Coordinates of C-alpha atoms in Angstrom, one line a residue:
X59 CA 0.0 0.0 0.0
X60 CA 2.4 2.7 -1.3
X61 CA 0.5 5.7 -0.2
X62 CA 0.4 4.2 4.2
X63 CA 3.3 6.7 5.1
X64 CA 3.7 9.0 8.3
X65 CA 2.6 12.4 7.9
X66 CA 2.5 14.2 10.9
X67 CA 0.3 17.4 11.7
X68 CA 0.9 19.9 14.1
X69 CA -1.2 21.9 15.9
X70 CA -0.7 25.5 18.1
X71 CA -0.2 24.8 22.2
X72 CA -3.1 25.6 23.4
X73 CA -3.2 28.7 24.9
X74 CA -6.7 29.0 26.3
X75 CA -9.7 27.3 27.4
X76 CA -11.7 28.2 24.2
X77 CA -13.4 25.9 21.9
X78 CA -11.6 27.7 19.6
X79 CA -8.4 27.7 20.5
X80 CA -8.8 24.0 21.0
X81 CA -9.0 23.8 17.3
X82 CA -6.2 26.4 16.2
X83 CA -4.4 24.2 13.8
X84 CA -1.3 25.0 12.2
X85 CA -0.4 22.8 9.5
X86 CA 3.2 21.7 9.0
X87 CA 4.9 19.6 6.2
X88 CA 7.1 17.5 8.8
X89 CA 7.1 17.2 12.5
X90 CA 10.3 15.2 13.8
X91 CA 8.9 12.3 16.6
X92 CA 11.4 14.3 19.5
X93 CA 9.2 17.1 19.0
X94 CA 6.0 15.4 18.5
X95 CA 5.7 13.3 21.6
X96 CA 8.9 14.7 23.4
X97 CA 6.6 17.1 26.1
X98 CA 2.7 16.3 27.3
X99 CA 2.2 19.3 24.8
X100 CA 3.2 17.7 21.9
X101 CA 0.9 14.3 22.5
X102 CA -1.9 16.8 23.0
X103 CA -1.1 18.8 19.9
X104 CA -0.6 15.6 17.4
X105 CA -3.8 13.7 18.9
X106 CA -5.8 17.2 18.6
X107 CA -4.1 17.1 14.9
X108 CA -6.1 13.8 14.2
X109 CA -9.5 15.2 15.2
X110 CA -8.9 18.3 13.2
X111 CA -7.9 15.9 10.3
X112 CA -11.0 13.9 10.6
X113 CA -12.7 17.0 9.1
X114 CA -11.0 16.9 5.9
X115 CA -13.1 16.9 2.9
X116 CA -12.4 13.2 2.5
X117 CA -13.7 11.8 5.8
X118 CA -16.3 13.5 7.9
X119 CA -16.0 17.6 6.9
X120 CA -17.7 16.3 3.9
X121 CA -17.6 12.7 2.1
X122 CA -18.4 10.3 4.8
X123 CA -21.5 13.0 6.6
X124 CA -23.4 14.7 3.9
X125 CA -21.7 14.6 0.8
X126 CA -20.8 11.0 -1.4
X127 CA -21.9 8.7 1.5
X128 CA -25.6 10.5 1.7
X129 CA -25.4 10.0 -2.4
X130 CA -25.3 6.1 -2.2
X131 CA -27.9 6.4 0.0
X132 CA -30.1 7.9 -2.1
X133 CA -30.7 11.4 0.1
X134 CA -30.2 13.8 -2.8
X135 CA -32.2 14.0 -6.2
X136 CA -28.8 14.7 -8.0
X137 CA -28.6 16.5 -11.5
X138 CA -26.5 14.7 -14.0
X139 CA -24.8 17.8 -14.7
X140 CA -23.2 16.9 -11.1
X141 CA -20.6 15.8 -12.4
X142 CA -18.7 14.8 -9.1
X143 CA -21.5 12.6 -7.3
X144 CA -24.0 11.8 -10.1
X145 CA -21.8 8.4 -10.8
X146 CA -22.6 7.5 -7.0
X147 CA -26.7 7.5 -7.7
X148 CA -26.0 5.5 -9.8
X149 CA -23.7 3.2 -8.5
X150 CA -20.8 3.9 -11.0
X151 CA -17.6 3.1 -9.6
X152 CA -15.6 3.0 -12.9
X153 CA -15.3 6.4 -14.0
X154 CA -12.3 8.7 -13.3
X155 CA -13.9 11.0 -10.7
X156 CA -15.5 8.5 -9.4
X157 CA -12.0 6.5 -8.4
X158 CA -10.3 10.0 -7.2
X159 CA -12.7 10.4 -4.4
X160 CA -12.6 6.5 -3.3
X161 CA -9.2 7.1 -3.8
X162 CA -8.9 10.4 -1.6
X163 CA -10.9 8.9 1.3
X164 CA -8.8 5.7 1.3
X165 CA -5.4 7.4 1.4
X166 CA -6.5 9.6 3.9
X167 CA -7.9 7.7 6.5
X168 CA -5.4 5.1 6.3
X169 CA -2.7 7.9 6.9
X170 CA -4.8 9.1 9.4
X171 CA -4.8 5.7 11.3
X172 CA -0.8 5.6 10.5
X173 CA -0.8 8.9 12.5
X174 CA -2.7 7.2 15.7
X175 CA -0.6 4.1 15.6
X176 CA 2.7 6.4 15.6
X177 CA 0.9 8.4 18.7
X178 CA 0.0 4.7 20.3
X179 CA 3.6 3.5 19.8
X180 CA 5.0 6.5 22.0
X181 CA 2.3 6.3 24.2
X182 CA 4.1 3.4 26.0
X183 CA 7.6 4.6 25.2
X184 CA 7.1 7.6 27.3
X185 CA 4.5 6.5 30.0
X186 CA 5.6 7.7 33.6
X187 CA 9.1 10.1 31.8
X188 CA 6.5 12.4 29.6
X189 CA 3.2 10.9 30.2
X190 CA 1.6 10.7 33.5
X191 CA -1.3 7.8 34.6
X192 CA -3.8 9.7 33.9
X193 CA -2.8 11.1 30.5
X194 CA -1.3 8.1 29.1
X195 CA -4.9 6.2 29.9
X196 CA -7.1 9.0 28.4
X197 CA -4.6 9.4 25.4
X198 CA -4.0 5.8 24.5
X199 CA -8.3 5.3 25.1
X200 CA -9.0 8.0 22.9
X201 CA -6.2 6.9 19.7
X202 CA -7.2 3.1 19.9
X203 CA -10.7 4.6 19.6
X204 CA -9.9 6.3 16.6
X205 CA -7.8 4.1 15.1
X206 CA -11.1 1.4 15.3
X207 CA -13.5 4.4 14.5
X208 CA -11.3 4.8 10.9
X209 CA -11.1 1.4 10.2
X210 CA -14.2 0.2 10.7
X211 CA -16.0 3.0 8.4
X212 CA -13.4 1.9 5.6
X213 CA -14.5 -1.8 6.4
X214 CA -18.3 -0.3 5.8
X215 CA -17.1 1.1 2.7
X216 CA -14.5 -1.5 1.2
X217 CA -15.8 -4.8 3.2
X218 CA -18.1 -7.0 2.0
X219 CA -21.9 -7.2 3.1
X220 CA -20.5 -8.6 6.2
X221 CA -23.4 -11.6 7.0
X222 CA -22.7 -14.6 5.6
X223 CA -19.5 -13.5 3.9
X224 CA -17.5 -13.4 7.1
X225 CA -14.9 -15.3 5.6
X226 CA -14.6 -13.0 2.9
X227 CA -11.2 -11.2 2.3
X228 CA -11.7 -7.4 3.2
X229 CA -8.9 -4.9 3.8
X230 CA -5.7 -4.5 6.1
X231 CA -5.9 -3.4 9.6
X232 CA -2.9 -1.9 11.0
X233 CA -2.2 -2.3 15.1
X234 CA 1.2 -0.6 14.6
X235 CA 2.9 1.9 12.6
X236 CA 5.0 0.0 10.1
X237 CA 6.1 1.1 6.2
X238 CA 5.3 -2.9 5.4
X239 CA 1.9 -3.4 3.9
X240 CA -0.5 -5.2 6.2
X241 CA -2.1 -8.5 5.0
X242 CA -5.7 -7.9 3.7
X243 CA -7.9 -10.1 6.3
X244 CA -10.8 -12.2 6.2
X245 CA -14.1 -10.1 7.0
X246 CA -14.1 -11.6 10.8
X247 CA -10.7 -11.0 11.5
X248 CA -10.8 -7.0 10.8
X249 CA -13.8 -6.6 13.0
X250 CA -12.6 -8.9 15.7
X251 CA -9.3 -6.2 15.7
X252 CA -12.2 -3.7 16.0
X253 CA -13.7 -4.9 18.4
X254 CA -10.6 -5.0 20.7
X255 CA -9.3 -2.2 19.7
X256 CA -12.8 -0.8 20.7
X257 CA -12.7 -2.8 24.1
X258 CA -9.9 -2.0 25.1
X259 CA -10.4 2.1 24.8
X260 CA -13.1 1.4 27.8
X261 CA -10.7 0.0 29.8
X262 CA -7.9 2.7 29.5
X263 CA -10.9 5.3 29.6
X264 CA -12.8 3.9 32.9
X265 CA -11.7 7.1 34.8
X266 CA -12.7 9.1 32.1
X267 CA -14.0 12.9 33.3
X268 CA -17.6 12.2 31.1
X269 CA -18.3 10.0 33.1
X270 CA -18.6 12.0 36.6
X271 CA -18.6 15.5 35.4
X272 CA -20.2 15.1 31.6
X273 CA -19.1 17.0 28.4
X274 CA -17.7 19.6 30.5
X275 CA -15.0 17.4 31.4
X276 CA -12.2 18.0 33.4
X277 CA -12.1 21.5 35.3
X278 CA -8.7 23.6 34.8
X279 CA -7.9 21.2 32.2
X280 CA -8.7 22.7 28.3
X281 CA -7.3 18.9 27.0
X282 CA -9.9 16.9 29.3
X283 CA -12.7 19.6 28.5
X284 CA -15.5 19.3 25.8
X285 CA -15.8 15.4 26.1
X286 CA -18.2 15.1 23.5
X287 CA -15.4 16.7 21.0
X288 CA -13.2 13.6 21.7
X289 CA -13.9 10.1 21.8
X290 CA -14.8 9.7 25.3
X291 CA -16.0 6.7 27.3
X292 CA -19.8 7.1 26.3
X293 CA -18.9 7.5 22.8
X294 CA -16.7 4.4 22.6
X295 CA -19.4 2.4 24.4
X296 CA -21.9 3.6 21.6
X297 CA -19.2 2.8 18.6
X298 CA -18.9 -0.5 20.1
X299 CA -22.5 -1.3 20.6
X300 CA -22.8 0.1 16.4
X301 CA -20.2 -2.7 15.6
X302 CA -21.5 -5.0 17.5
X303 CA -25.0 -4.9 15.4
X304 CA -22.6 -5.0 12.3
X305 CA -21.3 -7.9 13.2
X306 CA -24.4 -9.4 14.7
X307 CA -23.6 -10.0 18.4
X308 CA -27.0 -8.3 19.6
X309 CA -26.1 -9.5 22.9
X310 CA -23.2 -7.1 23.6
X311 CA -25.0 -4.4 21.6
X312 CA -27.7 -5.0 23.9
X313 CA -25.7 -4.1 27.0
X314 CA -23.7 -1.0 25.9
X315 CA -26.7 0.8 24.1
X316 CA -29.0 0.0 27.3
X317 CA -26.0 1.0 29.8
X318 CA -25.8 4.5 27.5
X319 CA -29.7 4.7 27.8
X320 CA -29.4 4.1 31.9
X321 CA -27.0 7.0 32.5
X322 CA -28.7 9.4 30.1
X323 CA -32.0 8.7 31.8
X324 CA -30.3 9.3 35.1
X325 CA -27.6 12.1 34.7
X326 CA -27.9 15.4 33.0
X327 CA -25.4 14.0 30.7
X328 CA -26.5 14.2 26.7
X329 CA -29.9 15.8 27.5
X330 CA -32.5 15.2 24.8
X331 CA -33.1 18.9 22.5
X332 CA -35.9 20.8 24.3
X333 CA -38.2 22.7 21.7
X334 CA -37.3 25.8 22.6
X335 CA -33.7 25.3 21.7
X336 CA -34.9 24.7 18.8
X337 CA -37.1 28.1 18.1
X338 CA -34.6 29.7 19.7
X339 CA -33.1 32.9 17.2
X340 CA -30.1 31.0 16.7
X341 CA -31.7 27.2 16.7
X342 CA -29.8 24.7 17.1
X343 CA -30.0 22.3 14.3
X344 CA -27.8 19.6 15.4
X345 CA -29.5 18.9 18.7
X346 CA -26.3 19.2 20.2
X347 CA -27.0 18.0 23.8
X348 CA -27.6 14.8 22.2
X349 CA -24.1 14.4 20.7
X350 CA -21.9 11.7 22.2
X351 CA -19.1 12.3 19.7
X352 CA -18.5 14.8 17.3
X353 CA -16.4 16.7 15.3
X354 CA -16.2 20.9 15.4
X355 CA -15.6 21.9 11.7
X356 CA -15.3 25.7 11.8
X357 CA -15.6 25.9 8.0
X358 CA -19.5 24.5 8.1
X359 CA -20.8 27.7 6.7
X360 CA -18.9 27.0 3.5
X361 CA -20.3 23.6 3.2
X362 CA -23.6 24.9 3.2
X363 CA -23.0 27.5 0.8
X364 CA -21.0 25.1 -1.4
X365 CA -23.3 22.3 -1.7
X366 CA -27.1 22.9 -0.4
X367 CA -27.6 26.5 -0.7
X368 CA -30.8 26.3 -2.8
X369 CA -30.9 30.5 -2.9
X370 CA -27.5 30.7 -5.1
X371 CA -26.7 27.2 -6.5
X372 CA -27.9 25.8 -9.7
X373 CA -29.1 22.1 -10.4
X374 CA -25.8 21.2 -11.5
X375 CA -24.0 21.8 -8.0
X376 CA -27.3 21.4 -5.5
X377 CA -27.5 18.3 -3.6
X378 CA -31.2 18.7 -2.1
X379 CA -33.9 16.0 -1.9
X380 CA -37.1 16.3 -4.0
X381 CA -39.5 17.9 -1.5
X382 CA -42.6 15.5 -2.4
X383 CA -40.2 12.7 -1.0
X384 CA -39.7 15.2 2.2
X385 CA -43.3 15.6 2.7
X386 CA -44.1 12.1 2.5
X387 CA -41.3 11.1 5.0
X388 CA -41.7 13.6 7.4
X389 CA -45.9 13.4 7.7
X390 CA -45.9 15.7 10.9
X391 CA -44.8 18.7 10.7
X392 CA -43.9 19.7 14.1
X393 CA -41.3 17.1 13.7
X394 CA -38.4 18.9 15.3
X395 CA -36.2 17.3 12.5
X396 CA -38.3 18.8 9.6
X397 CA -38.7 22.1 11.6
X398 CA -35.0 22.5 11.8
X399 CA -33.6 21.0 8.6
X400 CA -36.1 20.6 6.2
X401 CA -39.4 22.5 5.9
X402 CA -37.9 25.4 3.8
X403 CA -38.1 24.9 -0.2
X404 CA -36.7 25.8 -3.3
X405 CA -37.7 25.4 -6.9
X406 CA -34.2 25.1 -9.0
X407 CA -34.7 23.9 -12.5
X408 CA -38.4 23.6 -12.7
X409 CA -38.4 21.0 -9.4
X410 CA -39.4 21.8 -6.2
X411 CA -36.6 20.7 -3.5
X412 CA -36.7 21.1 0.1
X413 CA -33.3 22.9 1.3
X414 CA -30.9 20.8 3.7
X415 CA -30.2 23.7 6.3
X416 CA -28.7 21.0 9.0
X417 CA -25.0 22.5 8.5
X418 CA -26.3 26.6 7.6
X419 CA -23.4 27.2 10.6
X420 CA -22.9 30.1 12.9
X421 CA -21.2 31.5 15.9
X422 CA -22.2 29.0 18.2
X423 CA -20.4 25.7 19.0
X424 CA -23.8 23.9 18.3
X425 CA -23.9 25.3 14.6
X426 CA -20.4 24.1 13.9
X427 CA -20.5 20.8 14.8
X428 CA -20.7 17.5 12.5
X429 CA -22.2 14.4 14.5
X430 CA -20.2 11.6 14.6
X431 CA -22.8 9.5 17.4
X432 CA -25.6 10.7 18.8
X433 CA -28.0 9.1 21.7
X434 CA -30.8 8.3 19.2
X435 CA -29.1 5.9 17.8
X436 CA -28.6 3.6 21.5
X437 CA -32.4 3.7 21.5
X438 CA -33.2 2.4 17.7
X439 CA -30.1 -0.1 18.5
X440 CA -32.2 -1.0 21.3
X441 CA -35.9 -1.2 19.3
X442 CA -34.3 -3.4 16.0
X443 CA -33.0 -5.9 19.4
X444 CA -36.3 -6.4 20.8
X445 CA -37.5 -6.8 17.3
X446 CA -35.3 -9.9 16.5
X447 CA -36.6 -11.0 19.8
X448 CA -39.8 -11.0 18.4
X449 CA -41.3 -8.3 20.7
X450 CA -42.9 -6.4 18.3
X451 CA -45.0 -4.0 21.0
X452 CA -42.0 -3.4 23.2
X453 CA -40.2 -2.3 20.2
X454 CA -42.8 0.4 19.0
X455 CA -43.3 1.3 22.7
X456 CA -39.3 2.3 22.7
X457 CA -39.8 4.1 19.5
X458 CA -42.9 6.1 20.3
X459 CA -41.2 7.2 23.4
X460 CA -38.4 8.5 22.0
X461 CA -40.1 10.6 19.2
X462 CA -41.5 12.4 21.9
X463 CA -38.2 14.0 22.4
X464 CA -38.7 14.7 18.8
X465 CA -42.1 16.4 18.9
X466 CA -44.1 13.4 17.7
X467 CA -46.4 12.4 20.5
X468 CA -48.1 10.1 18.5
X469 CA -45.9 8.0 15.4
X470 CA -48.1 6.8 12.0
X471 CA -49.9 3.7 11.1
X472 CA -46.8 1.9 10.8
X473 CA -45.5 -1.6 12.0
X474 CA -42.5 -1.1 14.0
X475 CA -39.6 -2.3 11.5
X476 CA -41.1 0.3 8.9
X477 CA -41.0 3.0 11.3
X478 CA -37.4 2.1 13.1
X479 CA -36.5 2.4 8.8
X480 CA -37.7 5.6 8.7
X481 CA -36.0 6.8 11.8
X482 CA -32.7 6.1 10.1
X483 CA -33.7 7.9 7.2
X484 CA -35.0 11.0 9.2
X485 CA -32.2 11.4 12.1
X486 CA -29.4 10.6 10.4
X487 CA -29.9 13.1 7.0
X488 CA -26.5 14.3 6.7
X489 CA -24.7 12.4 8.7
X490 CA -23.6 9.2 6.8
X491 CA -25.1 6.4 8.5
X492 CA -28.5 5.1 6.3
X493 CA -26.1 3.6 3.4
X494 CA -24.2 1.8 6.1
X495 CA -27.5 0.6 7.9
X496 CA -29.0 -0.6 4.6
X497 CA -25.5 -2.3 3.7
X498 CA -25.8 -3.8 7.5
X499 CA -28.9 -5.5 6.5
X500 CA -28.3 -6.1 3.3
X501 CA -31.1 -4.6 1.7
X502 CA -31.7 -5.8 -1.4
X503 CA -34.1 -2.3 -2.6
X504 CA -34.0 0.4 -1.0
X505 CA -36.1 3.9 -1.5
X506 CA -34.8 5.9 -4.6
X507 CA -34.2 9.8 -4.6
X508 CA -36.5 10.9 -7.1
X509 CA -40.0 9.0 -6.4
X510 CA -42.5 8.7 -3.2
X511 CA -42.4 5.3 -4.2
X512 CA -40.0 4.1 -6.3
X513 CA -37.0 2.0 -5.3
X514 CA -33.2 1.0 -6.7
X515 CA -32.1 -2.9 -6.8
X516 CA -29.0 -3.2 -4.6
X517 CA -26.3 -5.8 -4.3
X518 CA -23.0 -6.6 -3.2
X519 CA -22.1 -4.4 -6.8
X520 CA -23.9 -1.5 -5.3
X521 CA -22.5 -2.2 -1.5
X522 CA -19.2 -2.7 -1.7
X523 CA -16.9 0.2 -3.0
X524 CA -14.1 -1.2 -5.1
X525 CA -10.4 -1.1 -3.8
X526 CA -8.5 1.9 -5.4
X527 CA -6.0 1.1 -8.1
X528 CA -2.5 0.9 -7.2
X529 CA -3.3 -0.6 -3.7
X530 CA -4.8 -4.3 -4.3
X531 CA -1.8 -5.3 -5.7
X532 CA -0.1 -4.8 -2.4
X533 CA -2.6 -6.5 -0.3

């Protein structure tokens, strides 16, 4: 895999207490491993470089939330004249533009999880000379985290549908930082190293500050602070309980999304959205509160403006669902989701969209954030389990209790596996998770972007993204 290499990113000491100063980022073309993991600084500058990173335009600041990943999942009525993500509605992997994006996200997050594995290595070099206990446990928690977090989303992309193909060859996954190309490994064996890699984060993050104090974190300490901007114990426990479904072990999922559930019913950690944060002047479109994990992307205005500002952008560089689909997905309208997101509408090119307004941005920590986990996602977890189980009414009950949170006292004639399907296609818009839950399930049609009812035919063809050039032959 020629392009796995160590690139190194620096970011400024920080200086303050600030949200913003947390993510004061300073790009350099080399940082030498003295000066990168030499002082406590320089761990928390290089693992604060791998957040920052996860924003890139490749991963979660734009491919992997709302832009190609939302695509294959059929969000977006997209104009042919789209040049850069009409291939993806339809499913086209072949085509030049096509390959540089799969490309770009492939060589980044693997040089990403390079990155984490060179931060892990010193992690237990310096332990007790630079590190002390309590760093060295929240720092190596948080990078194995990430480095499962990275692969696993490449597995959801690259892997194969993952039930009954377990034996499957998939991808490499790296537990160190080498410049020798990892073995590709059979579909069980990558999410097994998941899986540990994700087990193992609780353990070093057992003492984490979320856990007593919540997203506020650590007092005095800017590093330990905004929790829910790092992968903290909550977030870890909800990543693992979303593998865990992947892989079919309900049993564990089970656990960690009920646990998750228990302390957010009796903390004031993650508090559901309230409806007057979101009327508020400045509404806050995320639900926030809710967030376990994500990601602070101070350029979210420009997203907006460059992708699904239906006021200044024509047909051929709008991605916008039809607003007939809207209507008949969101059938109550005081659905906080629709309210925030989706109720205004355009008419570009003689069609009628309604405008995504999820990522408009602002001032506000709340409008600049991209969700990585969120709390809903513990209770549908919890609603598709009882389903297996066969307990259809217990299942709706979970469901209808949490859309009250959402403004929906009372959810349609539905039974309770159509409903929990159209919860992943209404909290999740724009966040890159409904392509991987239909590729979970294996879906064989799933709802097209330009019809009420229509539907596109979906196979392993469709699911599986194909390995970039230049790197099978190394695997």
């Amino acid at each position: 895999m020629k392009k796995y290499r160590h690139i190194m990113v620096a970011l400024t000491a920080l200086v303050s207490v600030s949200c913003a100063d947390w993510l004061d980022v300073q790009p350099s073309d080399q940082v030498s491993e003295e000066t990168a993991f030499g002082s406590v600084a320089g761990f928390r500058q290089t693992l604060n470089g791998v957040y920052v990173e996860l924003n890139s335009d490749n991963l979660y600041g734009k491919a992997l939330s709302c832009g190609m990943i939302e695509v294959l999942a059929q969000r977006y009525d997209v104009s042919e004249e789209f040049t850069r993500y009409y291939p993806f509605t339809e499913y086209d992997y072949t085509g030049a533009t096509a390959q540089d994006q799969i490309s770009s996200i492939w060589e980044t997050a693997y040089t990403l999880i390079a990155n984490v594995n060179k931060i892990l290595e010193n992690c237990e070099k310096r332990r007790g000379t630079v590190l002390s206990d309590e760093y060295y446990h929240i720092i190596k928690g948080e990078a194995l985290a990430l480095r499962a977090l990275l692969h696993f989303d490449l597995f959801r992309l690259f892997g194969p549908v993952y039930a009954g193909n377990e034996t499957l060859t998939s991808i490499p996954y790296y537990t160190a930082f080498s410049l020798n190309v990892a073995p590709s490994l059979q579909a069980s064996e990558f999410m097994e190293n998941v899986i540990i890699d994700l087990e193992n984060a609780l353990v070093e993050l057992k003492d984490d500050p979320v856990i007593t104090n919540g997203v506020a974190g650590k007092t005095g300490d800017s590093f330990l602070a905004y929790r829910n901007l790092r992968m903290n114990y909550y977030a870890v426990e909800a990543l693992l309980a979303r593998a865990s479904m992947y892989i079919g072990d309900t049993k564990r999922a089970e656990e960690l999304s009920q646990d998750i559930i228990d302390q957010h019913d009796r903390s004031s950690h993650f508090p559901f959205i309230t409806s007057q944060q979101i009327t508020a002047s400045e509404p806050d479109r995320i639900f926030s509160t809710e967030i376990l994990f994500g990601l602070q992307n101070l350029n979210v205005d420009l997203l907006y403006s460059s992708l699904f500002d239906a006021s200044r952008l024509k047909s051929e560089s709008l991605l916008a669902p039809r607003s007939t689909i809207i209507s008949s997905l969101y059938t109550n309208i005081n659905d906080y989701r629709y309210r925030t997101s989706l109720r205004t509408t355009a008419e570009v090119g003689g069609t009628n969209f309604s405008v995504f307004q999820k990522y408009m941005g602002g001032d506000s920590l709340y409008m600049q954030m991209i969700p990585m986990l969120r709390i809903s996602e513990m209770y549908y977890i919890k609603a598709e389990i009882q389903l297996g189980k066969g307990q259809d009414a217990d299942a709706m009950q979970t469901l209808t209790e949490f859309l009250k949170h959402r403004g929906v006292d009372t959810p349609g004639i539905l039974t309770p596996q159509a409903l929990l399907d159209d919860e992943y296609r209404k909290e999740f818009f724009g966040e890159g998770q409904l392509f991987f839950y239909y590729k979970r399930l294996n879906r064989t049609s799933i709802p097209n972007a330009t019809s009420t009812s229509g539907t596109v035919s979906m196979s392993s063809a469709e699911y599986v993204l194909p390995i970039p050039d230049g790197e099978t032959q190394y695997n």
